[in-house]
Coordinates of C-alpha atoms in Angstrom, one line a residue:
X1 CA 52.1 243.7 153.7
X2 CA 54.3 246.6 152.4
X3 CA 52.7 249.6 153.3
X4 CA 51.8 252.4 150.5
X5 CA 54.6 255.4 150.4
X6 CA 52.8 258.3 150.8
X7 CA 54.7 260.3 149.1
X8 CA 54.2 257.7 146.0
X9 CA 50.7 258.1 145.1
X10 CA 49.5 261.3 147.0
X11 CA 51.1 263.6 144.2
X12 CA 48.3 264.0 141.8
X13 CA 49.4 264.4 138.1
X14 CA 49.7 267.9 136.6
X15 CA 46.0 267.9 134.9
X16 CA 44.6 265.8 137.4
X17 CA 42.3 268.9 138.5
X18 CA 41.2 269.2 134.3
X19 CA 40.5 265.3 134.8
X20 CA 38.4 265.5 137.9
X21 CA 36.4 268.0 136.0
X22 CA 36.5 266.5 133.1
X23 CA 35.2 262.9 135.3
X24 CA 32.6 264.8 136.9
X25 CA 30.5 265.4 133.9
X26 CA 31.0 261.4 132.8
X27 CA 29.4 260.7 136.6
X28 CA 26.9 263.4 136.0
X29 CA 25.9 261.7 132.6
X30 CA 26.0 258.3 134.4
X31 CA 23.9 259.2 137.5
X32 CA 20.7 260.6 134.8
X33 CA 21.3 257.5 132.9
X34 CA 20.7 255.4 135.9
X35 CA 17.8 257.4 136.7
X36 CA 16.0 256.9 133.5
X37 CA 16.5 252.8 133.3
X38 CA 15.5 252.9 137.2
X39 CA 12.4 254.6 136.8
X40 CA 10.5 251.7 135.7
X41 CA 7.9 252.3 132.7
X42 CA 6.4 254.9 131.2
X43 CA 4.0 257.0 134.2
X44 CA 0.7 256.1 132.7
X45 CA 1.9 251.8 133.5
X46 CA 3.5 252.9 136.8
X47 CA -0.1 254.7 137.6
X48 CA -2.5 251.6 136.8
X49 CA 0.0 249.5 138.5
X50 CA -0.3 251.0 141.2
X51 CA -4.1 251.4 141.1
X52 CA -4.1 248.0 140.8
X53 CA -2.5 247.9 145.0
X54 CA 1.0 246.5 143.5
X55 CA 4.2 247.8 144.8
X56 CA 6.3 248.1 141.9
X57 CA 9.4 245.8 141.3
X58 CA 12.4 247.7 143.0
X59 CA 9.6 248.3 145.7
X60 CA 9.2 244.8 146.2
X61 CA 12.7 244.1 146.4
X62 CA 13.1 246.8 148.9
X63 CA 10.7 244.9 151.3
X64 CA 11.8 241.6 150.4
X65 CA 15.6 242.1 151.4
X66 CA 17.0 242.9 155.3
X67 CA 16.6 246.4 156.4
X68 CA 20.0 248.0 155.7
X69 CA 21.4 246.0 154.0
X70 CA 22.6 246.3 150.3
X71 CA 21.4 245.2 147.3
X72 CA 23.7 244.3 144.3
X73 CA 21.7 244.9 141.2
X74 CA 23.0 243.5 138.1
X75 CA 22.7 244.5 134.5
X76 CA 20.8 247.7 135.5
X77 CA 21.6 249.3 131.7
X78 CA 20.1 246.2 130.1
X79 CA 18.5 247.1 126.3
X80 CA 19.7 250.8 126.9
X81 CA 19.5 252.5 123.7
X82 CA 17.4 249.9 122.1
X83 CA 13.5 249.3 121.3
X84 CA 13.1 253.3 120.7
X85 CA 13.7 252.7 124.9
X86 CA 10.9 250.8 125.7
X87 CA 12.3 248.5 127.0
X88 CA 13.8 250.1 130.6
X89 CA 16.8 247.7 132.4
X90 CA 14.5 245.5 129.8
X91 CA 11.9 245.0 132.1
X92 CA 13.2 243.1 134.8
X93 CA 15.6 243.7 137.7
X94 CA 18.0 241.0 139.1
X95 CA 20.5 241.3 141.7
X96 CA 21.7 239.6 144.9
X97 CA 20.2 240.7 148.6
X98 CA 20.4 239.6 152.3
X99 CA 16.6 238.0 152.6
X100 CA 17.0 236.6 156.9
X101 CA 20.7 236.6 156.8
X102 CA 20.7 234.4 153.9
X103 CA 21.8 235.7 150.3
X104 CA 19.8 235.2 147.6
X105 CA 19.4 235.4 144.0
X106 CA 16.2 237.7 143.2
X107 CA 14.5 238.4 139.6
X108 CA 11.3 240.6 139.7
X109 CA 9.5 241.0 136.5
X110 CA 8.9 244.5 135.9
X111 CA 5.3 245.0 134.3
X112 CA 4.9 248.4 134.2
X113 CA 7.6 247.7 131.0
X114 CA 5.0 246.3 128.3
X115 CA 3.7 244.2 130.8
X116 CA 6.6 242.7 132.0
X117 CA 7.2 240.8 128.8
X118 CA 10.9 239.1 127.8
X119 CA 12.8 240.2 124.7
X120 CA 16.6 239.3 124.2
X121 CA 18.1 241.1 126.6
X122 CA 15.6 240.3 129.1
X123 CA 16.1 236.5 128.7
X124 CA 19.8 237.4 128.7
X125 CA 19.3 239.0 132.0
X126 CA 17.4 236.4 133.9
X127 CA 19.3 233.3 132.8
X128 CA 22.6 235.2 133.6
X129 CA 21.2 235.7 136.7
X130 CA 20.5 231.8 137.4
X131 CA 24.0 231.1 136.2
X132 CA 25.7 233.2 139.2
X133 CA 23.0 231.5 141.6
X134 CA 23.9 228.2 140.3
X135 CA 27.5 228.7 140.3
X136 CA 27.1 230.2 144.0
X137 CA 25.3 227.8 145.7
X138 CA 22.5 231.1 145.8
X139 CA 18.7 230.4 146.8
X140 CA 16.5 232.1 143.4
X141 CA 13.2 234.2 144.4
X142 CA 11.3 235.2 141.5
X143 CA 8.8 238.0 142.1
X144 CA 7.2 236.9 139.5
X145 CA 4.0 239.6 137.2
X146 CA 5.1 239.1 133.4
X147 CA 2.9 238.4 130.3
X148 CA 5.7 235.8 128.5
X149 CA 7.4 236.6 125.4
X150 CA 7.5 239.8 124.0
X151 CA 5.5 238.6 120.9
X152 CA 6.7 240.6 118.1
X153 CA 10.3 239.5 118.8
X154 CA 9.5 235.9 119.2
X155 CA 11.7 235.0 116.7
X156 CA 14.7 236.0 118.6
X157 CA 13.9 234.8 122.2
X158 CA 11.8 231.3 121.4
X159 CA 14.1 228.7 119.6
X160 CA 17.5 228.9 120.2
X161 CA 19.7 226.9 122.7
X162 CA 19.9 230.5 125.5
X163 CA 16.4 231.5 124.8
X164 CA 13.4 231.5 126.7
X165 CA 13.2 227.5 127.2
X166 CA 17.1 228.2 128.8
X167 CA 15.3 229.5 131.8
X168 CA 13.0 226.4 132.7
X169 CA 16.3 224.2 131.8
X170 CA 18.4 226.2 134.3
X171 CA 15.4 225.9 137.0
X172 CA 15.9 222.2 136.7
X173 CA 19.5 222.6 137.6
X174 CA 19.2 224.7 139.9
X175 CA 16.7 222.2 141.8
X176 CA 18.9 218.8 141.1
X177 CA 21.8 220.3 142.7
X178 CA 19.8 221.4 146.2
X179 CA 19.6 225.1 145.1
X180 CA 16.2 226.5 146.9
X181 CA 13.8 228.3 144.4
X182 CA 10.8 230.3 145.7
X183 CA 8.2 232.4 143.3
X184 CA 5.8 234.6 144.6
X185 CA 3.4 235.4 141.3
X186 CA 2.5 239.2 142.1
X187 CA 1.1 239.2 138.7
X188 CA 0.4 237.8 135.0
X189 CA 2.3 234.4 134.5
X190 CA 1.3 233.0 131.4
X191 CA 2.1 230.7 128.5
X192 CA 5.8 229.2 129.0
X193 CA 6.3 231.7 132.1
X194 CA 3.7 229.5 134.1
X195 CA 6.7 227.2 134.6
X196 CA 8.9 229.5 136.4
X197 CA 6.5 229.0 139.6
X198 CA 5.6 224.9 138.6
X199 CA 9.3 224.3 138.7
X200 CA 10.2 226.1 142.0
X201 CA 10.2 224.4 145.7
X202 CA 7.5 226.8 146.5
X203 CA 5.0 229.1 145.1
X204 CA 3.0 232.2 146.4
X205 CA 0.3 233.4 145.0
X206 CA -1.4 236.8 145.4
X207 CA -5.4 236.4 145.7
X208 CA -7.0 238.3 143.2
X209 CA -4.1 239.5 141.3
X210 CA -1.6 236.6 140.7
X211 CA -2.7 234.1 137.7
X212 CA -0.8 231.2 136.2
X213 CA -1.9 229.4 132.9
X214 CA -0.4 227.6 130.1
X215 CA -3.0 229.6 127.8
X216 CA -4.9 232.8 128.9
X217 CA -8.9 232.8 128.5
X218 CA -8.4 234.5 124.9
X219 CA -6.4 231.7 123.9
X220 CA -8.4 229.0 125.6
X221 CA -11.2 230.5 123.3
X222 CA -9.7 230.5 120.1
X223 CA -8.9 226.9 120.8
X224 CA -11.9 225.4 122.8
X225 CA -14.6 228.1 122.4
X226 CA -15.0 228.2 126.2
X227 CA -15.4 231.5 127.7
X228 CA -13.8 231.6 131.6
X229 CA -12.4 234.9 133.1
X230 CA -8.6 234.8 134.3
X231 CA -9.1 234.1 138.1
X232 CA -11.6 231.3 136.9
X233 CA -9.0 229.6 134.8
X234 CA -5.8 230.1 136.8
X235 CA -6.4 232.3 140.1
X236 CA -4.7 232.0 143.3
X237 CA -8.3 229.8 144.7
X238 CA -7.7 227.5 142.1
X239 CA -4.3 226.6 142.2
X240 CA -4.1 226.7 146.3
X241 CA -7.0 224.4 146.7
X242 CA -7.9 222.8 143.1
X243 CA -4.6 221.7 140.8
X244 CA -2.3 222.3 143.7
X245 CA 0.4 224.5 141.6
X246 CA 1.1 226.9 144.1
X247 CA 1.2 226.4 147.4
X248 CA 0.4 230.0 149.9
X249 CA -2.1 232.0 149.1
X250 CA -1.3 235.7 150.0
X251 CA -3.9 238.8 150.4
X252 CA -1.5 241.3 148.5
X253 CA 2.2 241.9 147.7
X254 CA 3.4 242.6 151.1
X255 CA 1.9 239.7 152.5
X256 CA 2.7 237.6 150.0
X257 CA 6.5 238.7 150.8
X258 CA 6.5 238.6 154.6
X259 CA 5.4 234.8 153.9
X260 CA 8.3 234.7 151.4
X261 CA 11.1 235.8 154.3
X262 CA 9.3 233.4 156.2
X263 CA 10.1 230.7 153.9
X264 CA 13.4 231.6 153.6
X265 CA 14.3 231.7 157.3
X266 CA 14.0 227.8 157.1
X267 CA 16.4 227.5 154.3
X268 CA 19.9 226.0 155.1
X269 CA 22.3 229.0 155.4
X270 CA 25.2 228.6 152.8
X271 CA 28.8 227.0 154.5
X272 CA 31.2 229.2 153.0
X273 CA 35.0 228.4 151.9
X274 CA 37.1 228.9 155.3
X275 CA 39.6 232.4 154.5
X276 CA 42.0 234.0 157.0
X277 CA 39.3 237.0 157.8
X278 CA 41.5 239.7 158.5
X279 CA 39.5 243.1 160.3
X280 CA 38.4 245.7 157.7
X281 CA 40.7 248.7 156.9
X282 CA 39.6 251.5 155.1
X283 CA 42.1 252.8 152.1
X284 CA 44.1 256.0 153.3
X285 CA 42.8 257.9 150.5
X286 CA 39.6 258.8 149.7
X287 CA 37.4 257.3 147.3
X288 CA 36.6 260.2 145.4
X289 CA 40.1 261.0 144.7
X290 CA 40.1 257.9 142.0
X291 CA 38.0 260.9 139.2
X292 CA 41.4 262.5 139.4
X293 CA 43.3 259.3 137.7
X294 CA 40.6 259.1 135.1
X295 CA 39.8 260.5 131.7
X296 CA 37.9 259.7 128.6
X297 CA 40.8 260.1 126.7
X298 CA 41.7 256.5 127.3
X299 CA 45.1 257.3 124.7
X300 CA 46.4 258.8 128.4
X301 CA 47.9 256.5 130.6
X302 CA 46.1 255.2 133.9
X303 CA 48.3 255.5 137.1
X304 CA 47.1 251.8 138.7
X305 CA 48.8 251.6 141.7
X306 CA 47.3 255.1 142.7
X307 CA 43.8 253.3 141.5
X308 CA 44.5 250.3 143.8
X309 CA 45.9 252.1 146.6
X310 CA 42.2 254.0 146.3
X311 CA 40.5 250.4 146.4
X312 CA 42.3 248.3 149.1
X313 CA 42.2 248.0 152.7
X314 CA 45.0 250.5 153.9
X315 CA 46.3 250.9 150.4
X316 CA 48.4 248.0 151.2
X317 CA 49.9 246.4 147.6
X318 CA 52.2 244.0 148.2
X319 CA 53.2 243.7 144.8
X320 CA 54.9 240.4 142.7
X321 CA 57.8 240.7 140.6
X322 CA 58.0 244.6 141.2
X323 CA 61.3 244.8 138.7
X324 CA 59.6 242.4 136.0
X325 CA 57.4 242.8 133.1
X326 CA 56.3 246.5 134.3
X327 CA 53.2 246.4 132.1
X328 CA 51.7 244.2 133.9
X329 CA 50.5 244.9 137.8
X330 CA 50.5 242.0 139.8
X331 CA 50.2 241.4 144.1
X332 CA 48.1 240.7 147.1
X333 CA 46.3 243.2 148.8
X334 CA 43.1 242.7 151.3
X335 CA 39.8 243.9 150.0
X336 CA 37.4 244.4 153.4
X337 CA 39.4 241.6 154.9
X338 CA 39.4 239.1 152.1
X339 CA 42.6 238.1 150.5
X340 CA 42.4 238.8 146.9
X341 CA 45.4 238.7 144.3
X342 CA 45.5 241.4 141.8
X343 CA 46.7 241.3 138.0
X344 CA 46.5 245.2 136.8
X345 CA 47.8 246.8 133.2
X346 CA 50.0 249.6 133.3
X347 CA 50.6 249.2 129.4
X348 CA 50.2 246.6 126.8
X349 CA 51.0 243.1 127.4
X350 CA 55.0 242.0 126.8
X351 CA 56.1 239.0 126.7
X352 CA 57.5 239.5 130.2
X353 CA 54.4 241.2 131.6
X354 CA 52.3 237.7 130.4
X355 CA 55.1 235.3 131.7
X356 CA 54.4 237.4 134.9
X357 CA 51.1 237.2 134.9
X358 CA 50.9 233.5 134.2
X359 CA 53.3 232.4 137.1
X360 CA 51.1 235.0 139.6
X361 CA 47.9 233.1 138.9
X362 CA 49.7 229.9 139.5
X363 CA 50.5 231.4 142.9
X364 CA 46.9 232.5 143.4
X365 CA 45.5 229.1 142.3
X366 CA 48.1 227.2 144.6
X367 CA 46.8 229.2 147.7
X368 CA 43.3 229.9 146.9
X369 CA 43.1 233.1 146.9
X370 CA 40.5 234.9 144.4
X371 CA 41.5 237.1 141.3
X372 CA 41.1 240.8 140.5
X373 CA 41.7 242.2 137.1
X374 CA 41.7 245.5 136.4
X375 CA 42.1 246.2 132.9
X376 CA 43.2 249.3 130.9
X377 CA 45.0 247.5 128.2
X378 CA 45.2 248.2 124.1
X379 CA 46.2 244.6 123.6
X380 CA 49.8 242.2 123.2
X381 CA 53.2 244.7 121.8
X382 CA 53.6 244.4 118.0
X383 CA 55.9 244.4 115.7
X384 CA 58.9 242.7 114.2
X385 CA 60.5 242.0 116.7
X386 CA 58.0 241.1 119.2
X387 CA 56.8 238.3 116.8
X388 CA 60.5 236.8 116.7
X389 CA 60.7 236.6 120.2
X390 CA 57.6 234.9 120.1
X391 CA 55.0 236.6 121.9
X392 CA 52.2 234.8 120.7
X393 CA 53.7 231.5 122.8
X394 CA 54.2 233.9 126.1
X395 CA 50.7 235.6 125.6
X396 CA 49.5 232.1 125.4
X397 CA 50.6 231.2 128.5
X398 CA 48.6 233.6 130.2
X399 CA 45.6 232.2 128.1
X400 CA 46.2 229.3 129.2
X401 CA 46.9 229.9 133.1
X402 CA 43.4 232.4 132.9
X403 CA 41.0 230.0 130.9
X404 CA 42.3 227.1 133.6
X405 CA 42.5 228.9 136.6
X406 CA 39.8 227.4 139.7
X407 CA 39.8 230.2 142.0
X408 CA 36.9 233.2 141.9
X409 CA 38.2 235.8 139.3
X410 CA 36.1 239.6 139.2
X411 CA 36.8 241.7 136.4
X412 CA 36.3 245.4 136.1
X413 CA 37.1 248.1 132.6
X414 CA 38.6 250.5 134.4
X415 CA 40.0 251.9 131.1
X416 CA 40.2 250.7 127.5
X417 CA 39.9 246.4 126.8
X418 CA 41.0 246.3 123.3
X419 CA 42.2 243.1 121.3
X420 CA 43.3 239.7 122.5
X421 CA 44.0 241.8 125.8
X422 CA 40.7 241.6 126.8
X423 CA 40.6 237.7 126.4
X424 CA 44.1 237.1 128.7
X425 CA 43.3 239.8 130.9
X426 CA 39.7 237.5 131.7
X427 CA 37.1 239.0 129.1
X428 CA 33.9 238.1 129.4
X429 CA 34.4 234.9 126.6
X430 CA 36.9 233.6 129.6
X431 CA 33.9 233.1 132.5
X432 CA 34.7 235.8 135.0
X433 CA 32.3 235.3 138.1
X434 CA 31.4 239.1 137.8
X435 CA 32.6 241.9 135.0
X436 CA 31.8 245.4 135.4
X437 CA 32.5 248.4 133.6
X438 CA 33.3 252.2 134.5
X439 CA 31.5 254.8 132.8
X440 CA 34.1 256.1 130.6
X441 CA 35.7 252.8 129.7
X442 CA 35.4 250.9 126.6
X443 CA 35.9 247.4 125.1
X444 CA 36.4 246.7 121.2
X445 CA 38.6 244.5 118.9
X446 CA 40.6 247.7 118.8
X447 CA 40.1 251.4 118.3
X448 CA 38.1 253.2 115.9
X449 CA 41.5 255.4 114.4
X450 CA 43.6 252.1 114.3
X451 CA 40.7 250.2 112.7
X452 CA 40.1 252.9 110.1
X453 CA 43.7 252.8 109.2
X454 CA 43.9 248.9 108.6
X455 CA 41.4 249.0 106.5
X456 CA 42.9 252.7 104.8
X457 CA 46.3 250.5 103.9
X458 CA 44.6 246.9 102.9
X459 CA 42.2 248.7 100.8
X460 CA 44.6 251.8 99.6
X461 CA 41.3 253.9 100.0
X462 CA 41.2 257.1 102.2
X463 CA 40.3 256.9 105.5
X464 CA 36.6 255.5 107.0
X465 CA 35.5 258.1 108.8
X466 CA 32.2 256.2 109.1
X467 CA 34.1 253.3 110.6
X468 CA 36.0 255.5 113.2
X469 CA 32.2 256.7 114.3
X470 CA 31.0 252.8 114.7
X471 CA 33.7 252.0 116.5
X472 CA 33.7 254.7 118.9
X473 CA 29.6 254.3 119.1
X474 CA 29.6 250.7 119.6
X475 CA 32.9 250.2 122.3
X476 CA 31.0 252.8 124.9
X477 CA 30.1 251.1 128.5
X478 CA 26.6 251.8 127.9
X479 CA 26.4 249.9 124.4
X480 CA 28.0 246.5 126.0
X481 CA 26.1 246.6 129.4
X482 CA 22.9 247.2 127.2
X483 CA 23.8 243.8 125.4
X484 CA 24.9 242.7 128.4
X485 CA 28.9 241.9 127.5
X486 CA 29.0 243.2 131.2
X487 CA 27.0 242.7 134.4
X488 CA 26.6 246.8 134.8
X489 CA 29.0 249.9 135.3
X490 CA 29.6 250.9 138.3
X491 CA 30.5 254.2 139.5
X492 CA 34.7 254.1 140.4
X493 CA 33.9 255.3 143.8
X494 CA 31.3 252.6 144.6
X495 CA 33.4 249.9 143.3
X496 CA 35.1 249.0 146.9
X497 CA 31.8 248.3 148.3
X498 CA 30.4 246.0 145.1
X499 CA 33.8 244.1 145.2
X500 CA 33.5 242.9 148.5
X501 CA 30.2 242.0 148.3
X502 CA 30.9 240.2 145.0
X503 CA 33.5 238.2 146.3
X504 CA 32.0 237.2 149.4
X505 CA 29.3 235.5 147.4
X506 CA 32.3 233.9 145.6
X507 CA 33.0 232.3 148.7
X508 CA 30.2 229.7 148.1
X509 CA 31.9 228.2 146.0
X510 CA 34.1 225.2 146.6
X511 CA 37.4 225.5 144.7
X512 CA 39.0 222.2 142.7
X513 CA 42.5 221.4 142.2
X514 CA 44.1 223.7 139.9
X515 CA 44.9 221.5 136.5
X516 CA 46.9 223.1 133.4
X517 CA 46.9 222.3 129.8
X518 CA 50.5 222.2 127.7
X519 CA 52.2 225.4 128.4
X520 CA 54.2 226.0 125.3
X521 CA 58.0 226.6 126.3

């Protein structure tokens, strides 16, 4: 690889001290965001949780996975800003962890969130969570302690086709193609949610605490006029030695997940896709030093080579068509020793830059070699001439070579993702394995000014001030990765470590002969 000049990326731009400052305060506002959606529930819930003898979820997570080793949580900002926040990461944390060398796809139920109850996002959030473990060959352990649906919204999680019922559907994927599944019911698991430990390999059950039933002893009242107490109808006694639905029964949480790590340390381990391993190298800048390339004035121009250079080992870019379609970013660098091919914007997309683009992911897909995009990008050129040349036939040749391409692709916002750019340079709508956001970045149909002034000239009326404020309300990192159009923001100078891990998971994955559509010429 060509090795980074120095000279080339060390000078900082003349306000990069204003935009370090500036980027401080964004990381400040991130870091006491994080701590409110990682705080669990409101303090009265966390107290008669814990009165109760249950660790709470992240706790429980902490214990389940290897000592020292990390823990890749996903979604964390999921239903931020929504339910009047009652609804915290929206009530259930998901992520990937080491559990006896062996990585695994964990979903705890948070129930110090109105009892650990599903509402969209939550549903969202654990069946996103099974799609990565299914598409990663990943062992699911579900800590399970959640009352069901969220009953005042049940007429937006219970009927349609990624609903609730998309859970138990996925769990019978999951099991069909060899994927383990362990529950360990900590907890409530009720109604629909008693399936979630029915449909897994094997089930723990906490004595005295975990309970599964189709219908809880209110229920079972209303409809039979028997009275029986929870641990009579569905108790960890009954169902380890009467109906035979779970199979350990556990004296509390941390026994019931020291026989969990046992289980798992008789699981297959995962044959990963053979790479050229090269040793780690750590970038010859400091992290850090990526707040001074940032701002939240996204209409300022993002230096990506100095942003890559911050990202790969040695800062080593061995760049593709340096002289060609300059908009466009696009070479190989090593990222902790795995080979990864990287497509960055330095501008909009050209008719070059996507002809570029498409022929580097041809390359990628030809040598197997996973995809990073990095995009800071307002969309295709327009005008006039542009459309002559026919840019929408070049810009659909990326399309194409994106949409079709077989090997692991990662996303991350690192700026703006505005327009049909966001689709070629692999939007969420185009199956990235992982998409995160920074802080500051944003993602819209395009921005807030330029939306208000299409509609100014269509409908000759002044400008929408009220449409400028939606836009810039509703493009924000937090707004997506609370609907989850993202799987979480990341803070820039964590984003080395999360990528590595990401795409070592990736490597799971076996990788099929790379097969095109018509390229239009």
């Amino acid at each position: 690889m060509v090795k980074a000049q120095q000279n080339k990326t060390r000078t900082k731009p003349p306000e990069s001290e204003a935009k370090s400052i500036d980027y401080q305060q964004v990381i400040a506002g991130f870091r006491s965001r994080l701590l409110q959606v990682t705080s669990h529930g409101l303090q009265k819930a966390v107290v008669k949780h814990q009165e109760r003898g249950k660790l709470l979820a992240r706790e429980r997570i902490n214990l389940l996975v290897d000592p020292r080793t990390p823990f890749l949580e996903l979604s964390t900002f999921a239903a931020f800003g929504q339910y009047d926040h009652a609804f915290p990461s929206a009530g259930i944390v998901t992520g990937i962890g080491l559990v006896n060398g062996r990585e695994c796809m964990i979903v705890a139920n948070d129930a110090t969130v109105k009892g650990g109850t599903y509402i969209k996002e939550t549903i969202k959030k654990h069946v996103r969570a099974q799609e990565i473990a299914l598409k990663n060959h990943l062992p699911c352990i579900y800590l399970v302690d959640s009352g069901g649906i969220y009953l005042p919204e049940q007429a937006h999680v219970f009927p349609d086709r990624f609903d609730f019922g998309r859970i138990f559907y996925n769990q019978a994927r999951l099991s069909a193609e060899g994927i383990p599944q362990l529950a360990v019911v900590m907890g409530s698991c009720t109604a629909g949610g008693a399936y979630v430990p029915a449909m897994c390999d094997e089930t723990i059950i906490v004595k005295g605490q975990g309970t599964i039933f189709i219908g809880g002893p209110p229920l079972v009242k209303a409809a039979t006029g028997e009275e029986v107490t929870a641990e009579e109808l569905g108790g960890g006694e009954v169902h380890t030695s009467i109906s035979g639905v779970a199979d350990h029964l556990a004296d509390d949480d941390r026994h019931a997940i020291e026989i969990c790590r046992k289980i798992v340390d008789t699981l297959p381990v995962a044959s990963k896709r053979t790479i050229e391993l090269k040793p780690v190298e750590a970038p010859n800048y400091p992290a850090e030093e990526l707040y001074n390339y940032l701002s939240t004035d996204l209409k300022k121009p993002i230096n990506m080579r100095a942003i890559i250079e911050r990202l790969v080992d040695g800062s080593n870019f061995q760049e593709f068509k340096e002289n060609y379609g300059k908009t466009l970013l696009t070479g190989f660098v090593r990222l902790k020793g795995i080979p990864v091919g990287v497509i960055g914007n330095q501008s909009f997309l050209t008719a070059e830059s996507a002809r570029k683009g498409a022929h580097f992911i041809q390359l990628c897909n030809q040598r197997q070699i996973p995809l990073l995009f990095l995009q800071n990008i307002t969309g295709f050129v327009v005008g006039k001439k542009y459309e002559h040349e026919g840019i929408a036939r070049d810009g659909a040749k990326l399309i194409h070579a994106v949409a079709n391409s077989v090997v692991p692709k990662i996303t991350v916002v690192v700026g703006g993702s505005f327009g049909a750019g966001n689709y070629a340079m692999a939007g969420r709508a185009y199956d990235p394995d992982f998409l995160f956001m920074w802080p500051h970045a944003r993602i819209a149909v395009m921005g807030g000014e330029q939306a208000a002034g299409v509609l100014q000239t269509i409908t000759q009326n002044g400008k929408n001030n009220s449409l400028v404020e939606q836009f810039e309300q509703e493009s924000t990192a937090y707004y997506s990765s609370s609907r989850l159009w993202d799987d979480g923001i990341l803070d820039p100078v964590q984003t080395r470590d999360i990528l590595a891990l990401a795409f070592m998971v990736t490597l799971n994955q076996p990788i099929q002969k790379p097969n095109y559509g018509v390229f239009r010429m």
